[in-house]
Amino acid sequence: MMRSETELKLNKIWYGGVAIPWWLRVLEPVYKAGNLLDRYLNSRRRPEDIASAFIIVVGNITAGGSGKTPVVIRLCQLLRQAGFKPGVISRGYGRADKKLRLVSPASKPDAVGDEPLLIAQRAGVPVIVSADRCEAVRKLIKQDINVIISDDGLQHYRLPRTLGICVIDGNRGFGNGHLIPAGPLREPLGRLASFDSIIVNGESDLIPEHLLPATHMSLEAGLLRSMNDGQSWRLSQFAGCKVNAVAGVGNPGRYFDLLRNARIKVLEHVFPDHYKFDAADFAGMDKSLPILMTEKDAVKCKNLGLKNAWFLSVDAVLPSDWERDLVKRVSQGLRKEAKRS
């Protein structure tokens, strides 16, 4: 199943310069009013019993991928190295139920969601999914976790937060600058001023300098790992090869560009974000060519019996001074809380 006609049309309107239809413009103020009401009501309903927890919310203000999951993984690694005990909470988008579940590296993606499973496999920290993120926070606190990272949740206004980090896709910026459904924005751009840190994924001239002070990050390609026999190859070893490139992520173009920059000839196979793959999705691909997919997609394709299939891991690379400052903020925050208690 490739991306739907509706999704393709919206992307052309949001990011491709196509004029916004009148009926989307009519719905935009309705969405804006609902968002403002939601924020007003739920930000006043934050539970007092978890108000003192050190919670870092990593998210974005646009629909679709921005690179937040690699940031979450990097924060977990960074905080572990600094001697903290981090854990991750997530809604677990697209999973079969809304119950609270502890995610293990062996969990099934249908039960916990693809991104939480990837985080559990890569970050080596406790990960909990729940429709009620506050409930997930309570569960992690009982496990003696002292820093909680929310994968997404900037718009989950009932969730207390110590730090809010907004990740922006430098390739696409804010699109046409309109709110859903007329544009990709989940919140008005004025909301950016309330975040503690803005991270732009990649260099970009789409983010007005007067609008925000931003930290730039990059996504660094790791190894290509075989889904058949555990082999690991460098991306450069595929240079000159033609491949079936599979991406069911928010911004597949970024992944395809990364492969092309490594001089790989790409046959694009684009699927919706969080897509649930089955073997039939690969039946029509040229079987003489290798399949290269994102690591997020690979967690859902592990048991499909694919031949000559590989996934590419990527790592968020953040400025060292930004990372030192974050560790300092966490350390100071935990010390203050220890003195109060």
mmCIF file with all atom_site columns, C-alpha atoms in Angstrom, residues 25-139:
data_model
loop_
_atom_site.group_PDB
_atom_site.id
_atom_site.type_symbol
_atom_site.label_atom_id
_atom_site.label_alt_id
_atom_site.label_comp_id
_atom_site.label_asym_id
_atom_site.label_entity_id
_atom_site.label_seq_id
_atom_site.pdbx_PDB_ins_code
_atom_site.Cartn_x
_atom_site.Cartn_y
_atom_site.Cartn_z
_atom_site.occupancy
_atom_site.B_iso_or_equiv
_atom_site.pdbx_formal_charge
_atom_site.auth_seq_id
_atom_site.auth_comp_id
_atom_site.auth_asym_id
_atom_site.auth_atom_id
_atom_site.pdbx_PDB_model_num
ATOM 1   C CA . ARG A 1 25  ? -9.115  27.189 5.124  1.00 0.00 ? 25  ARG A CA 1
ATOM 2   C CA . VAL A 1 26  ? -12.577 27.006 6.724  1.00 0.00 ? 26  VAL A CA 1
ATOM 3   C CA . LEU A 1 27  ? -11.500 24.088 8.951  1.00 0.00 ? 27  LEU A CA 1
ATOM 4   C CA . GLU A 1 28  ? -8.257  25.758 10.089 1.00 0.00 ? 28  GLU A CA 1
ATOM 5   C CA . PRO A 1 29  ? -9.839  28.163 12.639 1.00 0.00 ? 29  PRO A CA 1
ATOM 6   C CA . VAL A 1 30  ? -11.954 25.286 13.986 1.00 0.00 ? 30  VAL A CA 1
ATOM 7   C CA . TYR A 1 31  ? -8.789  23.282 14.664 1.00 0.00 ? 31  TYR A CA 1
ATOM 8   C CA . LYS A 1 32  ? -7.085  26.337 16.183 1.00 0.00 ? 32  LYS A CA 1
ATOM 9   C CA . ALA A 1 33  ? -9.977  26.961 18.581 1.00 0.00 ? 33  ALA A CA 1
ATOM 10  C CA . GLY A 1 34  ? -9.997  23.318 19.635 1.00 0.00 ? 34  GLY A CA 1
ATOM 11  C CA . ASN A 1 35  ? -6.244  23.346 20.234 1.00 0.00 ? 35  ASN A CA 1
ATOM 12  C CA . LEU A 1 36  ? -6.397  26.501 22.354 1.00 0.00 ? 36  LEU A CA 1
ATOM 13  C CA . LEU A 1 37  ? -9.254  25.084 24.439 1.00 0.00 ? 37  LEU A CA 1
ATOM 14  C CA . ASP A 1 38  ? -7.428  21.783 24.904 1.00 0.00 ? 38  ASP A CA 1
ATOM 15  C CA . ARG A 1 39  ? -4.272  23.575 26.015 1.00 0.00 ? 39  ARG A CA 1
ATOM 16  C CA . TYR A 1 40  ? -6.154  25.904 28.374 1.00 0.00 ? 40  TYR A CA 1
ATOM 17  C CA . LEU A 1 41  ? -8.123  23.131 30.074 1.00 0.00 ? 41  LEU A CA 1
ATOM 18  C CA . ASN A 1 42  ? -5.531  20.358 30.285 1.00 0.00 ? 42  ASN A CA 1
ATOM 19  C CA . SER A 1 43  ? -2.544  22.492 31.311 1.00 0.00 ? 43  SER A CA 1
ATOM 20  C CA . ARG A 1 44  ? -4.603  23.276 34.429 1.00 0.00 ? 44  ARG A CA 1
ATOM 21  C CA . ARG A 1 45  ? -5.272  19.598 35.112 1.00 0.00 ? 45  ARG A CA 1
ATOM 22  C CA . ARG A 1 46  ? -1.687  18.435 35.561 1.00 0.00 ? 46  ARG A CA 1
ATOM 23  C CA . PRO A 1 47  ? -1.471  15.825 38.347 1.00 0.00 ? 47  PRO A CA 1
ATOM 24  C CA . GLU A 1 48  ? 0.207   17.098 41.506 1.00 0.00 ? 48  GLU A CA 1
ATOM 25  C CA . ASP A 1 49  ? 1.629   13.697 42.463 1.00 0.00 ? 49  ASP A CA 1
ATOM 26  C CA . ILE A 1 50  ? 4.088   13.760 39.526 1.00 0.00 ? 50  ILE A CA 1
ATOM 27  C CA . ALA A 1 51  ? 4.675   17.516 39.418 1.00 0.00 ? 51  ALA A CA 1
ATOM 28  C CA . SER A 1 52  ? 8.156   17.148 40.934 1.00 0.00 ? 52  SER A CA 1
ATOM 29  C CA . ALA A 1 53  ? 9.347   14.501 38.445 1.00 0.00 ? 53  ALA A CA 1
ATOM 30  C CA . PHE A 1 54  ? 12.077  15.598 36.043 1.00 0.00 ? 54  PHE A CA 1
ATOM 31  C CA . ILE A 1 55  ? 10.347  15.195 32.679 1.00 0.00 ? 55  ILE A CA 1
ATOM 32  C CA . ILE A 1 56  ? 11.862  16.091 29.312 1.00 0.00 ? 56  ILE A CA 1
ATOM 33  C CA . VAL A 1 57  ? 9.289   16.238 26.507 1.00 0.00 ? 57  VAL A CA 1
ATOM 34  C CA . VAL A 1 58  ? 10.713  15.810 22.997 1.00 0.00 ? 58  VAL A CA 1
ATOM 35  C CA . GLY A 1 59  ? 8.291   16.550 20.166 1.00 0.00 ? 59  GLY A CA 1
ATOM 36  C CA . ASN A 1 60  ? 7.480   18.797 17.243 1.00 0.00 ? 60  ASN A CA 1
ATOM 37  C CA . ILE A 1 61  ? 4.829   21.275 16.164 1.00 0.00 ? 61  ILE A CA 1
ATOM 38  C CA . THR A 1 62  ? 4.351   19.840 12.679 1.00 0.00 ? 62  THR A CA 1
ATOM 39  C CA . ALA A 1 63  ? 2.632   16.657 11.572 1.00 0.00 ? 63  ALA A CA 1
ATOM 40  C CA . GLY A 1 64  ? 4.981   13.980 10.283 1.00 0.00 ? 64  GLY A CA 1
ATOM 41  C CA . GLY A 1 65  ? 8.574   13.051 10.994 1.00 0.00 ? 65  GLY A CA 1
ATOM 42  C CA . SER A 1 66  ? 11.185  15.508 12.201 1.00 0.00 ? 66  SER A CA 1
ATOM 43  C CA . GLY A 1 67  ? 13.870  13.291 13.744 1.00 0.00 ? 67  GLY A CA 1
ATOM 44  C CA . LYS A 1 68  ? 12.618  13.296 17.321 1.00 0.00 ? 68  LYS A CA 1
ATOM 45  C CA . THR A 1 69  ? 13.075  9.544  17.905 1.00 0.00 ? 69  THR A CA 1
ATOM 46  C CA . PRO A 1 70  ? 16.854  9.635  17.201 1.00 0.00 ? 70  PRO A CA 1
ATOM 47  C CA . VAL A 1 71  ? 17.012  12.624 19.591 1.00 0.00 ? 71  VAL A CA 1
ATOM 48  C CA . VAL A 1 72  ? 15.232  10.616 22.294 1.00 0.00 ? 72  VAL A CA 1
ATOM 49  C CA . ILE A 1 73  ? 17.677  7.741  21.821 1.00 0.00 ? 73  ILE A CA 1
ATOM 50  C CA . ARG A 1 74  ? 20.664  10.109 22.004 1.00 0.00 ? 74  ARG A CA 1
ATOM 51  C CA . LEU A 1 75  ? 19.338  11.740 25.187 1.00 0.00 ? 75  LEU A CA 1
ATOM 52  C CA . CYS A 1 76  ? 18.970  8.330  26.806 1.00 0.00 ? 76  CYS A CA 1
ATOM 53  C CA . GLN A 1 77  ? 22.552  7.427  25.900 1.00 0.00 ? 77  GLN A CA 1
ATOM 54  C CA . LEU A 1 78  ? 23.856  10.798 27.073 1.00 0.00 ? 78  LEU A CA 1
ATOM 55  C CA . LEU A 1 79  ? 22.042  10.702 30.421 1.00 0.00 ? 79  LEU A CA 1
ATOM 56  C CA . ARG A 1 80  ? 23.106  7.114  31.108 1.00 0.00 ? 80  ARG A CA 1
ATOM 57  C CA . GLN A 1 81  ? 26.720  8.046  30.438 1.00 0.00 ? 81  GLN A CA 1
ATOM 58  C CA . ALA A 1 82  ? 26.359  10.942 32.908 1.00 0.00 ? 82  ALA A CA 1
ATOM 59  C CA . GLY A 1 83  ? 25.195  8.564  35.649 1.00 0.00 ? 83  GLY A CA 1
ATOM 60  C CA . PHE A 1 84  ? 21.453  9.260  35.576 1.00 0.00 ? 84  PHE A CA 1
ATOM 61  C CA . LYS A 1 85  ? 18.673  6.692  35.351 1.00 0.00 ? 85  LYS A CA 1
ATOM 62  C CA . PRO A 1 86  ? 16.534  7.687  32.359 1.00 0.00 ? 86  PRO A CA 1
ATOM 63  C CA . GLY A 1 87  ? 13.345  6.057  31.137 1.00 0.00 ? 87  GLY A CA 1
ATOM 64  C CA . VAL A 1 88  ? 11.012  6.745  28.217 1.00 0.00 ? 88  VAL A CA 1
ATOM 65  C CA . ILE A 1 89  ? 7.260   7.112  27.966 1.00 0.00 ? 89  ILE A CA 1
ATOM 66  C CA . SER A 1 90  ? 5.253   7.100  24.737 1.00 0.00 ? 90  SER A CA 1
ATOM 67  C CA . ARG A 1 91  ? 1.687   6.801  23.549 1.00 0.00 ? 91  ARG A CA 1
ATOM 68  C CA . GLY A 1 92  ? 2.757   3.993  21.198 1.00 0.00 ? 92  GLY A CA 1
ATOM 69  C CA . TYR A 1 93  ? 1.127   5.225  18.007 1.00 0.00 ? 93  TYR A CA 1
ATOM 70  C CA . GLY A 1 94  ? -0.790  2.609  16.006 1.00 0.00 ? 94  GLY A CA 1
ATOM 71  C CA . ARG A 1 95  ? -0.683  -0.197 18.560 1.00 0.00 ? 95  ARG A CA 1
ATOM 72  C CA . ALA A 1 96  ? -3.573  -2.576 19.077 1.00 0.00 ? 96  ALA A CA 1
ATOM 73  C CA . ASP A 1 97  ? -4.772  -1.302 22.474 1.00 0.00 ? 97  ASP A CA 1
ATOM 74  C CA . LYS A 1 98  ? -4.299  1.616  24.868 1.00 0.00 ? 98  LYS A CA 1
ATOM 75  C CA . LYS A 1 99  ? -3.205  -0.355 27.939 1.00 0.00 ? 99  LYS A CA 1
ATOM 76  C CA . LEU A 1 100 ? -0.032  0.433  29.832 1.00 0.00 ? 100 LEU A CA 1
ATOM 77  C CA . ARG A 1 101 ? 2.728   -1.893 28.668 1.00 0.00 ? 101 ARG A CA 1
ATOM 78  C CA . LEU A 1 102 ? 6.406   -2.256 29.462 1.00 0.00 ? 102 LEU A CA 1
ATOM 79  C CA . VAL A 1 103 ? 8.345   -2.442 26.197 1.00 0.00 ? 103 VAL A CA 1
ATOM 80  C CA . SER A 1 104 ? 11.186  -4.929 25.828 1.00 0.00 ? 104 SER A CA 1
ATOM 81  C CA . PRO A 1 105 ? 13.519  -5.379 22.828 1.00 0.00 ? 105 PRO A CA 1
ATOM 82  C CA . ALA A 1 106 ? 11.544  -8.553 22.060 1.00 0.00 ? 106 ALA A CA 1
ATOM 83  C CA . SER A 1 107 ? 8.101   -6.907 22.145 1.00 0.00 ? 107 SER A CA 1
ATOM 84  C CA . LYS A 1 108 ? 5.831   -7.113 19.116 1.00 0.00 ? 108 LYS A CA 1
ATOM 85  C CA . PRO A 1 109 ? 5.400   -3.814 17.242 1.00 0.00 ? 109 PRO A CA 1
ATOM 86  C CA . ASP A 1 110 ? 1.617   -4.303 17.007 1.00 0.00 ? 110 ASP A CA 1
ATOM 87  C CA . ALA A 1 111 ? 1.459   -4.397 20.810 1.00 0.00 ? 111 ALA A CA 1
ATOM 88  C CA . VAL A 1 112 ? 3.748   -1.467 21.656 1.00 0.00 ? 112 VAL A CA 1
ATOM 89  C CA . GLY A 1 113 ? 4.268   0.636  18.507 1.00 0.00 ? 113 GLY A CA 1
ATOM 90  C CA . ASP A 1 114 ? 7.259   0.834  16.162 1.00 0.00 ? 114 ASP A CA 1
ATOM 91  C CA . GLU A 1 115 ? 9.048   3.852  17.671 1.00 0.00 ? 115 GLU A CA 1
ATOM 92  C CA . PRO A 1 116 ? 8.882   2.687  21.336 1.00 0.00 ? 116 PRO A CA 1
ATOM 93  C CA . LEU A 1 117 ? 10.200  -0.712 20.235 1.00 0.00 ? 117 LEU A CA 1
ATOM 94  C CA . LEU A 1 118 ? 13.073  0.903  18.350 1.00 0.00 ? 118 LEU A CA 1
ATOM 95  C CA . ILE A 1 119 ? 13.906  3.040  21.403 1.00 0.00 ? 119 ILE A CA 1
ATOM 96  C CA . ALA A 1 120 ? 13.877  -0.020 23.672 1.00 0.00 ? 120 ALA A CA 1
ATOM 97  C CA . GLN A 1 121 ? 16.235  -1.838 21.303 1.00 0.00 ? 121 GLN A CA 1
ATOM 98  C CA . ARG A 1 122 ? 18.646  1.053  20.837 1.00 0.00 ? 122 ARG A CA 1
ATOM 99  C CA . ALA A 1 123 ? 18.635  3.030  24.095 1.00 0.00 ? 123 ALA A CA 1
ATOM 100 C CA . GLY A 1 124 ? 18.833  0.265  26.700 1.00 0.00 ? 124 GLY A CA 1
ATOM 101 C CA . VAL A 1 125 ? 16.469  2.024  29.129 1.00 0.00 ? 125 VAL A CA 1
ATOM 102 C CA . PRO A 1 126 ? 12.984  1.184  30.468 1.00 0.00 ? 126 PRO A CA 1
ATOM 103 C CA . VAL A 1 127 ? 10.268  2.174  27.984 1.00 0.00 ? 127 VAL A CA 1
ATOM 104 C CA . ILE A 1 128 ? 6.569   2.291  28.819 1.00 0.00 ? 128 ILE A CA 1
ATOM 105 C CA . VAL A 1 129 ? 3.672   2.918  26.457 1.00 0.00 ? 129 VAL A CA 1
ATOM 106 C CA . SER A 1 130 ? 0.291   4.134  27.641 1.00 0.00 ? 130 SER A CA 1
ATOM 107 C CA . ALA A 1 131 ? -2.505  6.306  26.310 1.00 0.00 ? 131 ALA A CA 1
ATOM 108 C CA . ASP A 1 132 ? -2.230  8.082  29.668 1.00 0.00 ? 132 ASP A CA 1
ATOM 109 C CA . ARG A 1 133 ? 1.326   9.396  29.773 1.00 0.00 ? 133 ARG A CA 1
ATOM 110 C CA . CYS A 1 134 ? 0.892   10.490 33.389 1.00 0.00 ? 134 CYS A CA 1
ATOM 111 C CA . GLU A 1 135 ? 0.168   6.875  34.331 1.00 0.00 ? 135 GLU A CA 1
ATOM 112 C CA . ALA A 1 136 ? 3.354   5.848  32.518 1.00 0.00 ? 136 ALA A CA 1
ATOM 113 C CA . VAL A 1 137 ? 5.337   8.451  34.504 1.00 0.00 ? 137 VAL A CA 1
ATOM 114 C CA . ARG A 1 138 ? 4.070   6.969  37.791 1.00 0.00 ? 138 ARG A CA 1
ATOM 115 C CA . LYS A 1 139 ? 5.149   3.503  36.688 1.00 0.00 ? 139 LYS A CA 1
#
